[in-house]
Structure formats: structure tokens, C-alpha cells
Amino acid sequence: MHATEIVLPGIVDAAGLQLRDRDLPAPGAGQALVRVEASGVSFAEQQMRRGKYYDQPKFPFVPGYDLVGRVERVGPGVDGALVGTRVAAVTKIGGWATAALVDAGDLVPVPDGVDSADAETVVVNGVTAWQMLHRMARVPRGGTILVLGANGGVGSTLVQLARHAGIRVVGTAAPRHHAAVRALGAEPIDYRDPQLHAKARALAPDGYDGVFDHVGGPGILESWRLVRRGGALVSYGTAATRDVAGNPRLPVLALFGRLLWWNLAPNGRRAGFYNLWAGRRRRAAFQARLREDLTNVFALLAAGSLTAQVAARVPLREAAEAVRLAESGTVAGKVVLIP
């Protein structure tokens, strides 16, 4: 199949993304050839463009952390009934294309009636939010959580999943996004307010059952202080150092060390870093867990209990504009690329 791809050639501005056309080989054993209908711009690609993602591949490569599409062909050892099925996959790279070769074990069926762009917004974001809330923090019904960046792709999904589970949510966002955050069911706080953490404490005087922090940096200490006994801090990013020059591994390793120390201390609280790819060495178990969790998220989306937060739909060939928009901080939800 002929494919058009967006290539990240190195550390470049958004305008430095390249367009490439090539013929894909036939799918190999265990693979499926997927015609892509939607892929997204996530924070991971924003870091990769700067060479700041923790374990990104060497340049050049095709970005695209996840995708939704339709199976066109399968390789040896793959059930032929998959052909024609609409599926989603978390790929880490390769999604910014009109077609992609994907490990068939990574494919998750997309429910009928769900728009492809809508489904795309909850692939990596939905799995991340679901696993952080239900597998890591294990917040009980009736609990209270704090979500930093409640207007973002992961944040807005996390807010909705928590509200559906009967959990109270306080969320940080810029004032222009407060109405949207409130509509999702969260109580908004201005993330730039000098008294942010004091106001967050006032809304939950006994502390939070879960604090979800994608920012890292010095503020992670304040997030930890807001966790109540029996609660959990879940860190899942280092946005504070996105534009800081230097080795991209150092801020992450420093954060790992701090979280490990807090987690081991006898204080009745838990702290951890969420890594979607944890456990991938046990491939079958990893794929089964991801398939189960994403299927749960898709079911909520299909039932209307979860609303897709599509910030914009941008043609694949205008990927540079999509990246600029996603990095502008002016939109709520996820920017979706449409081949």
C-alpha cells in the first residue's frame, strides 16, 4: 500500500516536519496493515520534537503515539476476520501516516457508531487516565482528587472517568478554560495563581485521595504535600522541563528518585510515576491489560458517559499547524490529524 507519512528529521521547529511518500511492504507474521483514519498530537510528540522524550528513537522517524483506522490486510498467523475491522492501537511512533504496519496483538476494536476522531482522543489518553485512576491510585467512590491540567487531553479524560466513578474532582486550568472544566464536572482553579496550592488545600482540608501531576519540577513537592494519608501521588510527566536544555533523562531520573524515596517513607501515602509501557516485556499480559482498559473506555464513550474532547481536526499534510496549535496552550482537548 502507498503511504504518506510525516517525518520528524531531528530537533526542529514545527515547520521542519517533512512529508514523505513511500510504498509499505506487505504485513509480516503477526502484523496488520491499517489504513489510518485519525492520529493525534500528544505531549509525547511535543517532547520528541525537542529531543526530550525519555526513550524516543533516533532521528529521523515518523511520530504518532496512537491511531484509529481500518485493517486492510493481515500477515501470516493473523485471523483474516480482522480485515475490514475498525481498530485502535497505541504505537508510540508511526501514527502520523495514511497507513501503518501494526502488531496485530496491539489492536483493539472500536465500537460501531463512534467517530474515528472521537475514538482517537481516548486511545492513549483514555488508557493513561484509566490506569492511573483505577490501577495506580485506586481512588474509592466518594473520594476527592486533584488533576493538574484538567483541560488537557489526559486531564479532561481523567476528570470524566473520575466523575463517572463517583469521585469529586478539583482541576487546574487557565481561566479561559474554567467553563469547560466546570462543564466536565470539576471545580476549577487558576494554575497560574500564586496561591494555587493554598486554594487547593482549602477545597480539601484533609488532603486528596489522589493528586495527578504531569508537570513535575519544583511543584511536585507541593503536590505531594496535598496527598492525604492513604492517598496517592501519581506523576506522569515533566512538562516543567519541556523547554529546558540538557539531557532529557536527568529530570526524569531525579523525579524517579524523589518519588521512590517518598513511596518508601513510612508516612501512609503512596507516590509513583505512571509509565504506559511498564510491563511490556511480558508482552501478552501487557497487551491483554491494555485491551481490557481501552475496551472499558470505549464502552463509556459509546454509551455517552464519556465525551471526546477534540480540540481541532487538522489534515495530515498540515501537521506543522497541528503541532503549533497543540503547543500553543490555547485549546482544550486533543488536536487530531486526519489523513
Coordinates of C-alpha atoms in Angstrom, one line a residue:
M1 CA 0.0 0.0 0.0
H2 CA 1.2 3.5 -0.8
A3 CA 1.5 5.7 2.3
T4 CA 2.1 9.4 3.0
E5 CA 3.9 10.0 6.3
I6 CA 5.1 12.9 8.4
V7 CA 8.8 12.6 9.3
L8 CA 10.5 14.2 12.2
P9 CA 14.1 14.6 10.9
G10 CA 15.7 16.0 14.1
I11 CA 15.3 18.7 16.6
V12 CA 13.4 21.2 14.5
D13 CA 10.6 23.8 14.8
A14 CA 7.1 22.6 13.7
A15 CA 7.8 23.9 10.2
G16 CA 10.7 21.5 9.9
L17 CA 8.4 18.4 9.7
Q18 CA 8.8 16.6 6.4
L19 CA 6.3 14.9 4.1
R20 CA 7.3 11.6 2.7
D21 CA 5.6 9.2 0.3
R22 CA 6.5 5.5 0.1
D23 CA 5.2 2.0 -0.5
L24 CA 4.7 -0.1 2.6
P25 CA 5.7 -3.7 2.4
A26 CA 3.2 -6.5 2.9
P27 CA 2.4 -7.2 6.6
G28 CA 4.8 -9.8 8.1
A29 CA 4.0 -12.5 10.5
G30 CA 1.8 -11.2 13.3
Q31 CA 1.2 -7.8 11.7
A32 CA -1.7 -6.0 10.2
L33 CA -1.8 -3.2 7.7
V34 CA -4.0 -0.4 8.9
R35 CA -5.4 2.5 6.8
V36 CA -5.3 5.3 9.3
E37 CA -8.4 7.4 9.8
A38 CA -7.1 9.5 12.8
S39 CA -4.0 10.1 14.8
G40 CA -3.3 12.7 17.5
V41 CA -0.8 15.2 18.7
S42 CA 0.1 14.4 22.3
F43 CA 2.6 15.8 24.8
A44 CA 4.9 13.0 23.9
E45 CA 5.4 14.3 20.3
Q46 CA 5.9 17.8 21.7
Q47 CA 8.8 16.4 23.8
M48 CA 10.1 14.3 20.9
R49 CA 10.4 17.3 18.6
R50 CA 12.8 18.8 21.2
G51 CA 14.6 15.6 21.7
K52 CA 13.3 15.5 25.2
Y53 CA 11.2 12.3 25.3
Y54 CA 12.7 9.8 27.7
D55 CA 13.2 6.9 25.4
Q56 CA 12.5 8.2 21.9
P57 CA 14.1 6.6 18.9
K58 CA 16.9 8.1 16.9
F59 CA 16.0 10.7 14.3
P60 CA 14.6 10.5 11.7
F61 CA 11.3 8.8 12.4
V62 CA 7.5 9.1 11.9
P63 CA 5.8 10.4 15.1
G64 CA 2.3 9.3 16.1
Y65 CA 1.7 7.8 19.6
D66 CA -1.6 6.3 18.7
L67 CA -4.1 5.8 15.8
V68 CA -7.5 4.7 14.8
G69 CA -8.1 3.1 11.4
R70 CA -9.3 0.1 9.4
V71 CA -7.5 -3.1 8.8
E72 CA -6.7 -3.6 5.1
R73 CA -4.6 -6.7 5.1
V74 CA -3.1 -9.1 7.6
G75 CA 0.1 -11.1 7.7
P76 CA 0.7 -14.8 8.4
G77 CA -0.7 -16.1 11.7
V78 CA -3.3 -13.3 12.0
D79 CA -7.0 -14.0 11.9
G80 CA -8.3 -13.0 8.4
A81 CA -11.6 -11.9 10.1
L82 CA -9.7 -8.7 11.2
V83 CA -9.8 -7.4 7.6
G84 CA -12.3 -4.6 7.4
T85 CA -12.4 -4.1 11.2
R86 CA -12.0 -0.6 12.6
V87 CA -9.4 -0.7 15.3
A88 CA -7.2 1.5 17.6
A89 CA -3.6 1.0 18.7
V90 CA -1.1 2.6 20.9
T91 CA 2.0 2.7 18.7
K92 CA 4.5 5.2 20.4
I93 CA 5.6 6.2 16.8
G94 CA 4.4 5.7 13.3
G95 CA 0.8 7.0 13.6
W96 CA 1.2 10.2 11.6
A97 CA 0.6 8.5 8.3
T98 CA -2.1 7.4 5.9
A99 CA -1.3 3.7 6.5
A100 CA 0.8 1.9 9.1
L101 CA 2.0 -1.7 9.9
V102 CA 1.0 -2.6 13.4
D103 CA 1.4 -5.7 15.6
A104 CA -2.0 -7.4 15.4
G105 CA -1.8 -8.1 19.2
D106 CA -1.9 -4.3 19.9
L107 CA -5.2 -3.8 18.0
V108 CA -8.4 -3.0 20.0
P109 CA -11.8 -2.9 18.2
V110 CA -13.5 0.4 18.0
P111 CA -17.3 0.3 18.7
D112 CA -19.7 0.9 15.8
G113 CA -21.1 4.4 15.8
V114 CA -18.1 6.0 17.4
D115 CA -16.5 8.7 15.2
S116 CA -12.8 7.9 14.5
A117 CA -11.5 11.2 15.7
D118 CA -13.6 10.9 18.9
A119 CA -12.2 7.5 19.4
E120 CA -8.6 8.7 18.8
T121 CA -8.8 11.2 21.6
V122 CA -9.3 8.4 24.2
V123 CA -6.8 5.9 23.0
V124 CA -3.5 6.8 24.8
N125 CA -5.3 9.5 26.9
G126 CA -8.0 7.1 27.9
V127 CA -5.7 4.2 28.8
T128 CA -3.4 6.6 30.7
A129 CA -6.3 8.1 32.7
W130 CA -8.0 4.8 33.4
Q131 CA -4.8 3.0 34.6
M132 CA -3.7 6.0 36.7
L133 CA -7.1 6.3 38.4
H134 CA -8.1 2.6 38.8
R135 CA -4.8 0.7 38.7
M136 CA -2.3 3.1 40.4
A137 CA -4.2 5.5 42.7
R138 CA -7.1 3.2 43.3
V139 CA -9.3 6.1 44.4
P140 CA -12.5 5.0 46.1
R141 CA -16.0 6.2 45.2
G142 CA -16.7 9.3 47.3
G143 CA -13.0 10.3 47.3
T144 CA -11.5 13.6 46.1
I145 CA -8.8 14.1 43.6
L146 CA -6.7 17.0 42.2
V147 CA -6.0 17.0 38.4
L148 CA -3.3 19.3 37.1
G149 CA -4.1 20.4 33.6
A150 CA -7.8 19.4 33.7
N151 CA -8.4 20.9 30.3
G152 CA -5.7 18.8 28.5
G153 CA -6.1 15.6 26.7
V154 CA -5.3 13.3 29.6
G155 CA -6.7 15.7 32.2
S156 CA -10.1 16.1 30.7
T157 CA -10.5 12.4 30.2
L158 CA -9.3 11.7 33.8
V159 CA -11.9 14.3 35.1
Q160 CA -14.7 12.5 33.3
L161 CA -13.7 9.0 34.3
A162 CA -13.4 10.1 38.0
R163 CA -16.8 11.8 37.9
H164 CA -18.3 8.6 36.4
A165 CA -16.8 6.7 39.2
G166 CA -18.4 8.9 41.8
I167 CA -15.2 10.8 42.7
R168 CA -15.1 14.6 43.4
V169 CA -12.6 16.4 41.2
V170 CA -10.7 19.7 41.6
G171 CA -8.8 20.7 38.4
T172 CA -6.3 23.3 37.5
A173 CA -6.5 25.2 34.2
A174 CA -6.2 28.7 32.7
P175 CA -9.3 30.9 33.5
R176 CA -10.4 30.8 29.8
H177 CA -10.8 27.0 30.2
H178 CA -12.7 27.1 33.5
A179 CA -16.2 27.0 32.0
A180 CA -15.2 23.8 30.0
V181 CA -13.6 22.2 33.1
R182 CA -16.7 23.0 35.2
A183 CA -18.9 21.5 32.4
L184 CA -16.9 18.3 32.8
G185 CA -17.8 18.2 36.5
A186 CA -14.6 19.5 38.1
E187 CA -14.1 22.6 40.4
P188 CA -11.5 24.8 38.5
I189 CA -8.5 26.7 40.0
D190 CA -6.3 29.0 38.0
Y191 CA -3.0 27.1 37.5
R192 CA -1.1 30.4 37.5
D193 CA -2.5 31.7 40.8
P194 CA 0.4 32.3 43.3
Q195 CA -1.9 30.8 45.9
L196 CA -2.7 27.8 43.9
H197 CA -1.7 25.2 46.4
A198 CA -3.3 27.1 49.3
K199 CA -6.6 27.3 47.4
A200 CA -6.3 23.6 46.6
R201 CA -5.8 22.8 50.2
A202 CA -8.8 25.0 51.2
L203 CA -11.0 22.9 48.9
A204 CA -9.9 19.7 50.5
P205 CA -8.7 20.5 54.1
D206 CA -8.0 16.8 54.9
G207 CA -6.0 16.3 51.7
Y208 CA -6.6 14.5 48.4
D209 CA -7.1 10.8 47.8
G210 CA -5.2 11.3 44.5
V211 CA -3.1 14.0 43.0
F212 CA -2.3 13.6 39.3
D213 CA 0.7 15.7 38.3
H214 CA 2.1 15.9 34.7
V215 CA 4.2 19.0 35.4
G216 CA 7.0 17.8 37.7
G217 CA 9.7 20.3 38.6
P218 CA 9.7 22.0 41.9
G219 CA 5.9 22.0 42.2
I220 CA 5.9 18.2 42.7
L221 CA 6.7 18.8 46.3
E222 CA 3.6 20.8 46.8
S223 CA 1.6 18.1 45.0
W224 CA 3.0 15.6 47.5
R225 CA 2.0 17.7 50.5
L226 CA -1.6 17.8 49.3
V227 CA -2.0 14.0 49.4
R228 CA -3.8 12.7 52.5
R229 CA -2.8 9.7 54.5
G230 CA -4.0 6.7 52.5
G231 CA -3.9 8.6 49.2
A232 CA -1.5 8.6 46.3
L233 CA 0.5 11.0 44.2
V234 CA 0.7 9.9 40.5
S235 CA 3.3 11.7 38.4
Y236 CA 3.1 11.2 34.7
G237 CA 5.2 13.8 33.0
T238 CA 7.9 16.5 33.3
A239 CA 6.2 19.4 31.5
A240 CA 8.1 21.9 33.6
T241 CA 11.4 20.9 31.9
R242 CA 10.0 20.6 28.4
D243 CA 11.9 23.6 27.1
V244 CA 15.0 23.3 29.3
A245 CA 18.2 22.4 27.5
G246 CA 20.2 19.4 28.5
N247 CA 20.0 15.6 28.9
P248 CA 16.3 14.7 28.8
R249 CA 16.9 11.8 31.1
L250 CA 18.2 13.8 34.1
P251 CA 14.9 15.5 35.1
V252 CA 13.1 12.2 34.8
L253 CA 15.7 10.3 36.8
A254 CA 15.7 13.0 39.5
L255 CA 11.9 12.7 39.7
F256 CA 12.1 8.9 39.9
G257 CA 14.4 9.2 42.8
R258 CA 12.3 11.6 44.7
L259 CA 9.1 9.5 44.2
L260 CA 10.8 6.3 45.3
W261 CA 12.0 8.0 48.5
W262 CA 8.5 9.3 49.3
N263 CA 7.0 5.9 48.5
L264 CA 9.3 4.1 50.8
A265 CA 9.0 6.5 53.7
P266 CA 6.6 5.3 56.5
N267 CA 4.1 8.1 56.0
G268 CA 1.0 6.2 54.9
R269 CA 1.0 7.7 51.5
R270 CA 2.0 6.4 48.1
A271 CA 3.9 8.0 45.2
G272 CA 4.7 6.7 41.8
F273 CA 5.4 7.5 38.2
Y274 CA 3.0 6.3 35.6
N275 CA 4.6 4.6 32.6
L276 CA 2.2 3.3 30.0
W277 CA 4.9 0.9 28.7
A278 CA 5.6 -0.7 32.1
G279 CA 5.4 -4.5 31.9
R280 CA 5.8 -4.6 28.1
R281 CA 8.5 -7.3 28.4
R282 CA 5.6 -9.7 29.4
R283 CA 4.0 -8.9 26.1
A284 CA 0.9 -11.0 26.1
A285 CA -0.1 -9.8 29.6
F286 CA 0.7 -6.2 28.7
Q287 CA -1.5 -6.4 25.6
A288 CA -4.3 -8.1 27.4
R289 CA -4.3 -5.4 30.1
L290 CA -4.2 -2.5 27.6
R291 CA -7.0 -4.2 25.6
E292 CA -9.2 -4.6 28.7
D293 CA -8.7 -1.0 29.8
L294 CA -9.2 0.6 26.4
T295 CA -12.3 -1.5 25.8
N296 CA -13.7 -0.2 29.1
V297 CA -13.0 3.4 28.0
F298 CA -14.5 2.8 24.5
A299 CA -17.7 1.4 26.2
L300 CA -18.1 4.6 28.2
L301 CA -17.5 6.7 25.1
A302 CA -20.1 4.7 23.1
A303 CA -22.6 5.0 25.9
G304 CA -22.2 8.8 26.1
S305 CA -20.8 8.6 29.6
L306 CA -17.5 10.0 28.3
T307 CA -17.4 12.9 25.9
A308 CA -14.5 13.1 23.4
Q309 CA -12.5 16.4 23.8
V310 CA -11.5 17.1 20.2
A311 CA -9.6 20.5 20.2
A312 CA -9.3 20.5 16.4
R313 CA -9.3 18.3 13.3
V314 CA -6.4 19.1 11.1
P315 CA -5.4 17.5 7.7
L316 CA -2.3 15.2 8.0
R317 CA -0.5 17.3 5.4
E318 CA -0.9 20.3 7.8
A319 CA 0.9 18.6 10.7
A320 CA 3.1 21.6 11.3
E321 CA 0.0 23.7 12.0
A322 CA -1.4 20.9 14.2
V323 CA 1.7 20.9 16.3
R324 CA 1.8 24.6 16.7
L325 CA -1.8 24.6 17.8
A326 CA -1.3 21.8 20.3
E327 CA 1.7 23.6 21.8
S328 CA 0.0 27.0 22.0
G329 CA -1.8 26.3 25.2
T330 CA -4.9 27.9 23.8
V331 CA -7.0 24.8 23.1
A332 CA -8.8 22.3 25.3
G333 CA -8.7 18.6 24.5
K334 CA -6.6 16.9 21.8
V335 CA -5.6 18.0 18.3
V336 CA -6.4 15.2 15.9
L337 CA -4.7 14.6 12.5
I338 CA -7.0 13.4 9.7
P339 CA -5.3 11.7 6.8

